[in-house]
Amino acid sequence: RFSRLSLLSASPGLEGNREARRQWDADIAAEARSLNAEAFAERWEALPILKGATDGEQPWASRLASRRRNQNGSGLASAMEAIGAGRVEPVWGQLPELTLPTALLAGERDEKYVDIVRRMAPMLPHCRTRLVEGVGHCLPIEAPALCARFTGL
């Protein structure tokens, strides 16, 4: 039995027609299988949501870049096909049913997830939120100690 829920840069799912996202997930999966690790990492790092995550001035940037370049393309493709945002059923309507204390955390530079946190928070009966200053979409990598404290680890 769970006593609380902590969500970091999380979403209750895409609303409306998810077919375009399913197609995007399939296209990315195909690229992950066909490109070498370096080329796919460059493609991934160019995504707008990751803006700033490859800033060489950040202490964690080279570690993250190295990780991305050592990924298994087939494994990444399988993940996109199985649990990409276009595949996962949205649960927005179920949020008010969550009775356990819920913590929502997002990087302030991650505009998409800041908006999602702001939409989710009023729907959750026992919710606290935190937008982390100067942090983007790679929250656990950009601010690991804060994430650990926030989630109680």
Tab-separated table of N, CA and C in Angstrom:
chain	number	residue	atom	x	y	z
A	1	ARG	N	0.847	-1.184	0.000
A	1	ARG	CA	0.000	0.000	0.000
A	1	ARG	C	0.885	1.237	0.000
A	2	PHE	N	0.506	2.225	-0.787
A	2	PHE	CA	1.277	3.449	-0.910
A	2	PHE	C	0.766	4.502	0.065
A	3	SER	N	1.680	5.316	0.569
A	3	SER	CA	1.283	6.378	1.477
A	3	SER	C	1.363	7.753	0.833
A	4	ARG	N	2.047	7.861	-0.307
A	4	ARG	CA	2.154	9.138	-1.018
A	4	ARG	C	2.595	8.878	-2.455
A	5	LEU	N	2.469	9.928	-3.274
A	5	LEU	CA	2.830	9.841	-4.678
A	5	LEU	C	3.650	11.068	-5.037
A	6	SER	N	4.802	10.868	-5.642
A	6	SER	CA	5.640	11.970	-6.127
A	6	SER	C	5.793	11.810	-7.629
A	7	LEU	N	5.496	12.878	-8.372
A	7	LEU	CA	5.582	12.852	-9.826
A	7	LEU	C	6.531	13.948	-10.295
A	8	LEU	N	7.547	13.560	-11.033
A	8	LEU	CA	8.554	14.489	-11.542
A	8	LEU	C	8.395	14.622	-13.043
A	9	SER	N	8.119	15.826	-13.506
A	9	SER	CA	7.916	16.076	-14.939
A	9	SER	C	6.995	15.016	-15.534
A	10	ALA	N	5.863	14.829	-14.904
A	10	ALA	CA	4.931	13.770	-15.300
A	10	ALA	C	3.655	14.368	-15.886
A	11	SER	N	2.966	13.545	-16.651
A	11	SER	CA	1.718	13.957	-17.271
A	11	SER	C	0.674	12.863	-17.105
A	12	PRO	N	-0.585	13.249	-16.910
A	12	PRO	CA	-1.647	12.247	-16.889
A	12	PRO	C	-2.080	11.816	-18.282
A	13	GLY	N	-1.320	12.191	-19.290
A	13	GLY	CA	-1.581	11.709	-20.638
A	13	GLY	C	-2.030	12.779	-21.613
A	14	LEU	N	-1.932	12.446	-22.873
A	14	LEU	CA	-2.359	13.359	-23.933
A	14	LEU	C	-3.870	13.340	-24.038
A	15	GLU	N	-4.424	14.502	-24.261
A	15	GLU	CA	-5.870	14.605	-24.421
A	15	GLU	C	-6.215	14.644	-25.908
A	16	GLY	N	-7.417	14.263	-26.236
A	16	GLY	CA	-7.853	14.320	-27.623
A	16	GLY	C	-7.265	13.200	-28.455
A	17	ASN	N	-7.130	13.456	-29.742
A	17	ASN	CA	-6.635	12.461	-30.690
A	17	ASN	C	-5.139	12.258	-30.501
A	18	ARG	N	-4.755	11.062	-30.156
A	18	ARG	CA	-3.343	10.765	-29.903
A	18	ARG	C	-2.651	10.137	-31.111
A	19	GLU	N	-3.359	10.054	-32.236
A	19	GLU	CA	-2.795	9.385	-33.410
A	19	GLU	C	-1.525	10.068	-33.921
A	20	ALA	N	-1.497	11.389	-33.966
A	20	ALA	CA	-0.302	12.095	-34.442
A	20	ALA	C	0.896	11.776	-33.554
A	21	ARG	N	0.669	11.713	-32.247
A	21	ARG	CA	1.783	11.387	-31.350
A	21	ARG	C	2.207	9.928	-31.500
A	22	ARG	N	1.257	9.032	-31.708
A	22	ARG	CA	1.622	7.632	-31.951
A	22	ARG	C	2.506	7.520	-33.195
A	23	GLN	N	2.172	8.293	-34.224
A	23	GLN	CA	2.978	8.277	-35.437
A	23	GLN	C	4.369	8.852	-35.165
A	24	TRP	N	4.445	9.934	-34.391
A	24	TRP	CA	5.732	10.517	-34.037
A	24	TRP	C	6.567	9.510	-33.244
A	25	ASP	N	5.942	8.835	-32.284
A	25	ASP	CA	6.640	7.801	-31.507
A	25	ASP	C	7.188	6.709	-32.427
A	26	ALA	N	6.371	6.297	-33.407
A	26	ALA	CA	6.798	5.250	-34.354
A	26	ALA	C	7.958	5.747	-35.211
A	27	ASP	N	7.904	7.006	-35.633
A	27	ASP	CA	8.990	7.574	-36.446
A	27	ASP	C	10.292	7.638	-35.639
A	28	ILE	N	10.190	8.069	-34.386
A	28	ILE	CA	11.375	8.143	-33.521
A	28	ILE	C	11.934	6.739	-33.277
A	29	ALA	N	11.052	5.776	-33.076
A	29	ALA	CA	11.491	4.390	-32.874
A	29	ALA	C	12.256	3.896	-34.096
A	30	ALA	N	11.751	4.199	-35.281
A	30	ALA	CA	12.434	3.780	-36.509
A	30	ALA	C	13.807	4.442	-36.617
A	31	GLU	N	13.886	5.716	-36.249
A	31	GLU	CA	15.178	6.409	-36.269
A	31	GLU	C	16.143	5.796	-35.261
A	32	ALA	N	15.636	5.456	-34.086
A	32	ALA	CA	16.498	4.864	-33.058
A	32	ALA	C	17.094	3.551	-33.551
A	33	ARG	N	16.340	2.811	-34.316
A	33	ARG	CA	16.831	1.534	-34.849
A	33	ARG	C	17.797	1.729	-36.019
A	34	SER	N	17.598	2.782	-36.804
A	34	SER	CA	18.374	2.925	-38.036
A	34	SER	C	19.614	3.801	-37.900
A	35	LEU	N	19.585	4.781	-36.995
A	35	LEU	CA	20.724	5.682	-36.858
A	35	LEU	C	21.748	5.107	-35.883
A	36	ASN	N	23.000	5.510	-36.037
A	36	ASN	CA	23.977	5.129	-35.018
A	36	ASN	C	23.706	5.950	-33.762
A	37	ALA	N	24.270	5.554	-32.647
A	37	ALA	CA	23.976	6.180	-31.353
A	37	ALA	C	24.280	7.672	-31.360
A	38	GLU	N	25.377	8.064	-31.979
A	38	GLU	CA	25.763	9.484	-32.032
A	38	GLU	C	24.724	10.302	-32.796
A	39	ALA	N	24.330	9.821	-33.963
A	39	ALA	CA	23.358	10.546	-34.787
A	39	ALA	C	22.000	10.621	-34.101
A	40	PHE	N	21.584	9.524	-33.471
A	40	PHE	CA	20.291	9.555	-32.786
A	40	PHE	C	20.339	10.490	-31.583
A	41	ALA	N	21.437	10.494	-30.839
A	41	ALA	CA	21.571	11.391	-29.688
A	41	ALA	C	21.484	12.848	-30.139
A	42	GLU	N	22.120	13.171	-31.246
A	42	GLU	CA	22.052	14.543	-31.763
A	42	GLU	C	20.632	14.897	-32.158
A	43	ARG	N	19.930	13.956	-32.770
A	43	ARG	CA	18.520	14.166	-33.156
A	43	ARG	C	17.662	14.401	-31.914
A	44	TRP	N	17.857	13.580	-30.897
A	44	TRP	CA	17.074	13.664	-29.662
A	44	TRP	C	17.361	14.981	-28.939
A	45	GLU	N	18.621	15.348	-28.862
A	45	GLU	CA	19.010	16.565	-28.145
A	45	GLU	C	18.525	17.828	-28.837
A	46	ALA	N	18.145	17.735	-30.104
A	46	ALA	CA	17.625	18.883	-30.842
A	46	ALA	C	16.140	19.128	-30.569
A	47	LEU	N	15.481	18.227	-29.849
A	47	LEU	CA	14.059	18.410	-29.550
A	47	LEU	C	13.869	19.664	-28.699
A	48	PRO	N	12.864	20.474	-29.011
A	48	PRO	CA	12.649	21.722	-28.273
A	48	PRO	C	12.499	21.525	-26.759
A	49	ILE	N	11.890	20.444	-26.330
A	49	ILE	CA	11.673	20.227	-24.901
A	49	ILE	C	12.997	20.071	-24.143
A	50	LEU	N	14.050	19.700	-24.855
A	50	LEU	CA	15.353	19.495	-24.220
A	50	LEU	C	16.269	20.714	-24.348
A	51	LYS	N	15.701	21.834	-24.791
A	51	LYS	CA	16.492	23.059	-24.932
A	51	LYS	C	17.211	23.350	-23.607
A	52	GLY	N	18.497	23.539	-23.691
A	52	GLY	CA	19.297	23.821	-22.500
A	52	GLY	C	19.892	22.584	-21.859
A	53	ALA	N	19.358	21.413	-22.170
A	53	ALA	CA	19.853	20.181	-21.546
A	53	ALA	C	21.210	19.771	-22.092
A	54	THR	N	21.608	20.373	-23.191
A	54	THR	CA	22.918	20.034	-23.750
A	54	THR	C	23.885	21.201	-23.613
A	55	ASP	N	23.533	22.141	-22.757
A	55	ASP	CA	24.395	23.296	-22.514
A	55	ASP	C	25.695	22.815	-21.878
A	56	GLY	N	26.765	22.906	-22.614
A	56	GLY	CA	28.055	22.400	-22.142
A	56	GLY	C	28.547	23.057	-20.867
A	57	GLU	N	27.961	24.183	-20.490
A	57	GLU	CA	28.388	24.872	-19.271
A	57	GLU	C	27.829	24.219	-18.014
A	58	GLN	N	26.791	23.417	-18.167
A	58	GLN	CA	26.206	22.749	-17.011
A	58	GLN	C	27.108	21.591	-16.579
A	59	PRO	N	27.296	21.394	-15.269
A	59	PRO	CA	28.199	20.335	-14.812
A	59	PRO	C	27.757	18.927	-15.202
A	60	TRP	N	26.489	18.721	-15.401
A	60	TRP	CA	25.961	17.401	-15.710
A	60	TRP	C	25.830	17.154	-17.214
A	61	ALA	N	26.045	18.184	-18.047
A	61	ALA	CA	25.774	18.072	-19.484
A	61	ALA	C	26.619	16.999	-20.160
A	62	SER	N	27.904	16.933	-19.848
A	62	SER	CA	28.748	15.935	-20.522
A	62	SER	C	28.379	14.521	-20.091
A	63	ARG	N	27.986	14.353	-18.836
A	63	ARG	CA	27.556	13.036	-18.343
A	63	ARG	C	26.279	12.587	-19.066
A	64	LEU	N	25.356	13.514	-19.230
A	64	LEU	CA	24.104	13.208	-19.924
A	64	LEU	C	24.369	12.895	-21.390
A	65	ALA	N	25.206	13.684	-22.042
A	65	ALA	CA	25.534	13.443	-23.448
A	65	ALA	C	26.186	12.074	-23.616
A	66	SER	N	27.071	11.722	-22.713
A	66	SER	CA	27.732	10.420	-22.779
A	66	SER	C	26.720	9.287	-22.614
A	67	ARG	N	25.811	9.427	-21.681
A	67	ARG	CA	24.766	8.409	-21.475
A	67	ARG	C	23.943	8.214	-22.743
A	68	ARG	N	23.548	9.323	-23.337
A	68	ARG	CA	22.715	9.240	-24.535
A	68	ARG	C	23.448	8.533	-25.671
A	69	ARG	N	24.723	8.748	-25.760
A	69	ARG	CA	25.494	8.149	-26.849
A	69	ARG	C	25.846	6.683	-26.587
A	70	ASN	N	25.512	6.195	-25.423
A	70	ASN	CA	25.753	4.784	-25.097
A	70	ASN	C	24.458	3.987	-24.991
A	71	GLN	N	23.360	4.562	-25.438
A	71	GLN	CA	22.069	3.887	-25.379
A	71	GLN	C	21.973	2.824	-26.468
A	72	ASN	N	21.115	1.864	-26.226
A	72	ASN	CA	20.821	0.812	-27.182
A	72	ASN	C	19.625	1.257	-28.012
A	73	GLY	N	19.835	1.470	-29.322
A	73	GLY	CA	18.765	1.951	-30.188
A	73	GLY	C	17.546	1.061	-30.204
A	74	SER	N	17.755	-0.242	-30.166
A	74	SER	CA	16.632	-1.169	-30.179
A	74	SER	C	15.810	-1.054	-28.891
A	75	GLY	N	16.501	-0.893	-27.781
A	75	GLY	CA	15.800	-0.727	-26.499
A	75	GLY	C	14.998	0.566	-26.450
A	76	LEU	N	15.593	1.656	-26.936
A	76	LEU	CA	14.875	2.932	-26.986
A	76	LEU	C	13.654	2.831	-27.888
A	77	ALA	N	13.827	2.184	-29.030
A	77	ALA	CA	12.710	2.022	-29.959
A	77	ALA	C	11.583	1.221	-29.313
A	78	SER	N	11.933	0.146	-28.638
A	78	SER	CA	10.906	-0.671	-27.969
A	78	SER	C	10.159	0.129	-26.920
A	79	ALA	N	10.877	0.970	-26.182
A	79	ALA	CA	10.222	1.807	-25.166
A	79	ALA	C	9.255	2.788	-25.815
A	80	MET	N	9.666	3.436	-26.895
A	80	MET	CA	8.782	4.382	-27.574
A	80	MET	C	7.526	3.681	-28.092
A	81	GLU	N	7.698	2.473	-28.593
A	81	GLU	CA	6.553	1.739	-29.133
A	81	GLU	C	5.609	1.254	-28.034
A	82	ALA	N	6.151	0.925	-26.888
A	82	ALA	CA	5.324	0.357	-25.819
A	82	ALA	C	4.731	1.408	-24.891
A	83	ILE	N	5.528	2.406	-24.543
A	83	ILE	CA	5.058	3.363	-23.526
A	83	ILE	C	5.208	4.818	-23.948
A	84	GLY	N	5.324	5.068	-25.247
A	84	GLY	CA	5.360	6.444	-25.736
A	84	GLY	C	4.065	7.155	-25.376
A	85	ALA	N	4.111	8.472	-25.358
A	85	ALA	CA	2.947	9.265	-24.937
A	85	ALA	C	1.703	8.984	-25.772
A	86	GLY	N	1.871	8.598	-27.013
A	86	GLY	CA	0.719	8.288	-27.850
A	86	GLY	C	0.047	6.972	-27.505
A	87	ARG	N	0.733	6.104	-26.798
A	87	ARG	CA	0.208	4.783	-26.436
A	87	ARG	C	-0.521	4.768	-25.097
A	88	VAL	N	-0.083	5.584	-24.181
A	88	VAL	CA	-0.599	5.552	-22.814
A	88	VAL	C	-1.972	6.225	-22.748
A	89	GLU	N	-2.913	5.532	-22.160
A	89	GLU	CA	-4.264	6.081	-22.002
A	89	GLU	C	-4.235	7.243	-21.006
A	90	PRO	N	-4.883	8.366	-21.328
A	90	PRO	CA	-4.906	9.492	-20.394
A	90	PRO	C	-5.738	9.183	-19.148
A	91	VAL	N	-5.334	9.774	-18.028
A	91	VAL	CA	-6.032	9.543	-16.756
A	91	VAL	C	-6.453	10.848	-16.084
A	92	TRP	N	-6.593	11.906	-16.854
A	92	TRP	CA	-6.980	13.202	-16.284
A	92	TRP	C	-8.243	13.092	-15.426
A	93	GLY	N	-9.228	12.377	-15.903
A	93	GLY	CA	-10.496	12.260	-15.187
A	93	GLY	C	-10.399	11.512	-13.874
A	94	GLN	N	-9.336	10.756	-13.693
A	94	GLN	CA	-9.158	9.996	-12.461
A	94	GLN	C	-8.387	10.758	-11.380
A	95	LEU	N	-7.788	11.891	-11.723
A	95	LEU	CA	-6.977	12.625	-10.746
A	95	LEU	C	-7.741	12.972	-9.462
A	96	PRO	N	-8.988	13.445	-9.538
A	96	PRO	CA	-9.694	13.784	-8.293
A	96	PRO	C	-9.923	12.582	-7.364
A	97	GLU	N	-9.784	11.373	-7.886
A	97	GLU	CA	-9.974	10.173	-7.073
A	97	GLU	C	-8.744	9.841	-6.222
A	98	LEU	N	-7.609	10.447	-6.516
A	98	LEU	CA	-6.392	10.172	-5.739
A	98	LEU	C	-6.517	10.816	-4.361
A	99	THR	N	-6.533	9.996	-3.342
A	99	THR	CA	-6.698	10.521	-1.986
A	99	THR	C	-5.384	10.623	-1.220
A	100	LEU	N	-4.327	10.024	-1.736
A	100	LEU	CA	-3.061	10.086	-1.025
A	100	LEU	C	-2.353	11.409	-1.325
A	101	PRO	N	-1.521	11.871	-0.414
A	101	PRO	CA	-0.768	13.101	-0.663
A	101	PRO	C	0.068	12.957	-1.935
A	102	THR	N	-0.012	13.968	-2.790
A	102	THR	CA	0.672	13.931	-4.066
A	102	THR	C	1.558	15.158	-4.206
A	103	ALA	N	2.792	14.929	-4.664
A	103	ALA	CA	3.741	16.012	-4.893
A	103	ALA	C	4.055	16.068	-6.383
A	104	LEU	N	3.953	17.251	-6.958
A	104	LEU	CA	4.260	17.465	-8.368
A	104	LEU	C	5.476	18.367	-8.464
A	105	LEU	N	6.453	17.950	-9.238
A	105	LEU	CA	7.697	18.693	-9.378
A	105	LEU	C	8.016	18.840	-10.860
A	106	ALA	N	8.402	20.052	-11.260
A	106	ALA	CA	8.812	20.289	-12.647
A	106	ALA	C	9.865	21.388	-12.662
A	107	GLY	N	10.713	21.353	-13.664
A	107	GLY	CA	11.694	22.413	-13.855
A	107	GLY	C	11.011	23.635	-14.438
A	108	GLU	N	11.328	24.810	-13.930
A	108	GLU	CA	10.642	26.030	-14.381
A	108	GLU	C	10.865	26.327	-15.863
A	109	ARG	N	11.949	25.852	-16.448
A	109	ARG	CA	12.223	26.077	-17.866
A	109	ARG	C	11.544	25.045	-18.759
A	110	ASP	N	10.878	24.075	-18.166
A	110	ASP	CA	10.161	23.032	-18.902
A	110	ASP	C	8.709	23.477	-19.054
A	111	GLU	N	8.470	24.384	-19.996
A	111	GLU	CA	7.169	25.038	-20.120
A	111	GLU	C	6.014	24.053	-20.244
A	112	LYS	N	6.208	23.010	-21.009
A	112	LYS	CA	5.143	22.020	-21.199
A	112	LYS	C	4.724	21.418	-19.857
A	113	TYR	N	5.696	20.994	-19.058
A	113	TYR	CA	5.359	20.334	-17.797
A	113	TYR	C	4.982	21.313	-16.695
A	114	VAL	N	5.428	22.550	-16.785
A	114	VAL	CA	4.946	23.577	-15.858
A	114	VAL	C	3.445	23.758	-16.072
A	115	ASP	N	3.028	23.838	-17.337
A	115	ASP	CA	1.593	23.960	-17.635
A	115	ASP	C	0.819	22.752	-17.134
A	116	ILE	N	1.376	21.570	-17.311
A	116	ILE	CA	0.702	20.355	-16.859
A	116	ILE	C	0.566	20.355	-15.340
A	117	VAL	N	1.620	20.721	-14.627
A	117	VAL	CA	1.560	20.789	-13.158
A	117	VAL	C	0.479	21.770	-12.726
A	118	ARG	N	0.426	22.903	-13.371
A	118	ARG	CA	-0.577	23.925	-13.008
A	118	ARG	C	-1.998	23.448	-13.283
A	119	ARG	N	-2.178	22.607	-14.286
A	119	ARG	CA	-3.504	22.050	-14.573
A	119	ARG	C	-3.848	20.910	-13.628
A	120	MET	N	-2.848	20.097	-13.290
A	120	MET	CA	-3.101	18.931	-12.434
A	120	MET	C	-3.373	19.317	-10.976
A	121	ALA	N	-2.616	20.244	-10.459
A	121	ALA	CA	-2.649	20.562	-9.022
A	121	ALA	C	-4.061	20.795	-8.472
A	122	PRO	N	-4.898	21.618	-9.105
A	122	PRO	CA	-6.232	21.831	-8.542
A	122	PRO	C	-7.138	20.602	-8.605
A	123	MET	N	-6.767	19.623	-9.406
A	123	MET	CA	-7.581	18.417	-9.552
A	123	MET	C	-7.257	17.368	-8.487
A	124	LEU	N	-6.125	17.555	-7.818
A	124	LEU	CA	-5.679	16.582	-6.816
A	124	LEU	C	-6.026	17.088	-5.426
A	125	PRO	N	-6.765	16.318	-4.654
A	125	PRO	CA	-7.239	16.785	-3.343
A	125	PRO	C	-6.127	17.147	-2.349
A	126	HIS	N	-5.027	16.433	-2.356
A	126	HIS	CA	-3.945	16.661	-1.386
A	126	HIS	C	-2.643	16.829	-2.159
A	127	CYS	N	-2.447	18.025	-2.710
A	127	CYS	CA	-1.331	18.217	-3.621
A	127	CYS	C	-0.430	19.361	-3.174
A	128	ARG	N	0.869	19.149	-3.371
A	128	ARG	CA	1.828	20.244	-3.246
A	128	ARG	C	2.645	20.250	-4.524
A	129	THR	N	3.110	21.422	-4.910
A	129	THR	CA	3.868	21.546	-6.146
A	129	THR	C	5.162	22.304	-5.893
A	130	ARG	N	6.096	22.090	-6.812
A	130	ARG	CA	7.351	22.839	-6.759
A	130	ARG	C	7.864	22.973	-8.178
A	131	LEU	N	8.134	24.206	-8.569
A	131	LEU	CA	8.779	24.492	-9.841
A	131	LEU	C	10.209	24.876	-9.509
A	132	VAL	N	11.148	24.146	-10.073
A	132	VAL	CA	12.548	24.308	-9.707
A	132	VAL	C	13.212	25.351	-10.610
A	133	GLU	N	13.668	26.399	-9.999
A	133	GLU	CA	14.286	27.519	-10.705
A	133	GLU	C	15.540	27.075	-11.473
A	134	GLY	N	15.627	27.528	-12.720
A	134	GLY	CA	16.807	27.276	-13.531
A	134	GLY	C	16.927	25.870	-14.086
A	135	VAL	N	15.898	25.055	-13.929
A	135	VAL	CA	15.950	23.652	-14.338
A	135	VAL	C	14.955	23.423	-15.472
A	136	GLY	N	15.311	22.506	-16.388
A	136	GLY	CA	14.461	22.177	-17.521
A	136	GLY	C	13.845	20.799	-17.391
A	137	HIS	N	13.755	20.088	-18.505
A	137	HIS	CA	13.042	18.818	-18.570
A	137	HIS	C	13.803	17.641	-17.947
A	138	CYS	N	15.111	17.745	-17.828
A	138	CYS	CA	15.912	16.634	-17.290
A	138	CYS	C	16.069	16.781	-15.783
A	139	LEU	N	14.974	16.954	-15.118
A	139	LEU	CA	14.915	17.279	-13.697
A	139	LEU	C	15.772	16.391	-12.792
A	140	PRO	N	15.664	15.075	-12.850
A	140	PRO	CA	16.468	14.245	-11.938
A	140	PRO	C	17.974	14.345	-12.186
A	141	ILE	N	18.350	14.713	-13.403
A	141	ILE	CA	19.767	14.854	-13.720
A	141	ILE	C	20.254	16.257	-13.371
A	142	GLU	N	19.418	17.246	-13.621
A	142	GLU	CA	19.791	18.626	-13.357
A	142	GLU	C	19.765	18.957	-11.862
A	143	ALA	N	18.882	18.333	-11.119
A	143	ALA	CA	18.738	18.652	-9.688
A	143	ALA	C	18.473	17.384	-8.876
A	144	PRO	N	19.421	16.415	-8.866
A	144	PRO	CA	19.162	15.130	-8.214
A	144	PRO	C	18.937	15.235	-6.705
A	145	ALA	N	19.691	16.057	-6.026
A	145	ALA	CA	19.533	16.168	-4.569
A	145	ALA	C	18.177	16.748	-4.207
A	146	LEU	N	17.758	17.754	-4.944
A	146	LEU	CA	16.451	18.351	-4.687
A	146	LEU	C	15.339	17.343	-4.958
A	147	CYS	N	15.462	16.578	-6.034
A	147	CYS	CA	14.460	15.557	-6.348
A	147	CYS	C	14.376	14.518	-5.224
A	148	ALA	N	15.517	14.123	-4.721
A	148	ALA	CA	15.543	13.130	-3.636
A	148	ALA	C	14.865	13.688	-2.388
A	149	ARG	N	15.175	14.924	-2.049
A	149	ARG	CA	14.536	15.550	-0.869
A	149	ARG	C	13.034	15.697	-1.085
A	150	PHE	N	12.639	16.150	-2.252
A	150	PHE	CA	11.234	16.402	-2.534
A	150	PHE	C	10.407	15.129	-2.491
A	151	THR	N	10.993	14.049	-2.944
A	151	THR	CA	10.251	12.783	-2.991
A	151	THR	C	10.419	11.965	-1.704
A	152	GLY	N	11.256	12.450	-0.801
A	152	GLY	CA	11.434	11.756	0.476
A	152	GLY	C	12.413	10.594	0.423
A	153	LEU	N	13.235	10.539	-0.602
A	153	LEU	CA	14.216	9.448	-0.707
A	153	LEU	C	15.465	9.752	0.102
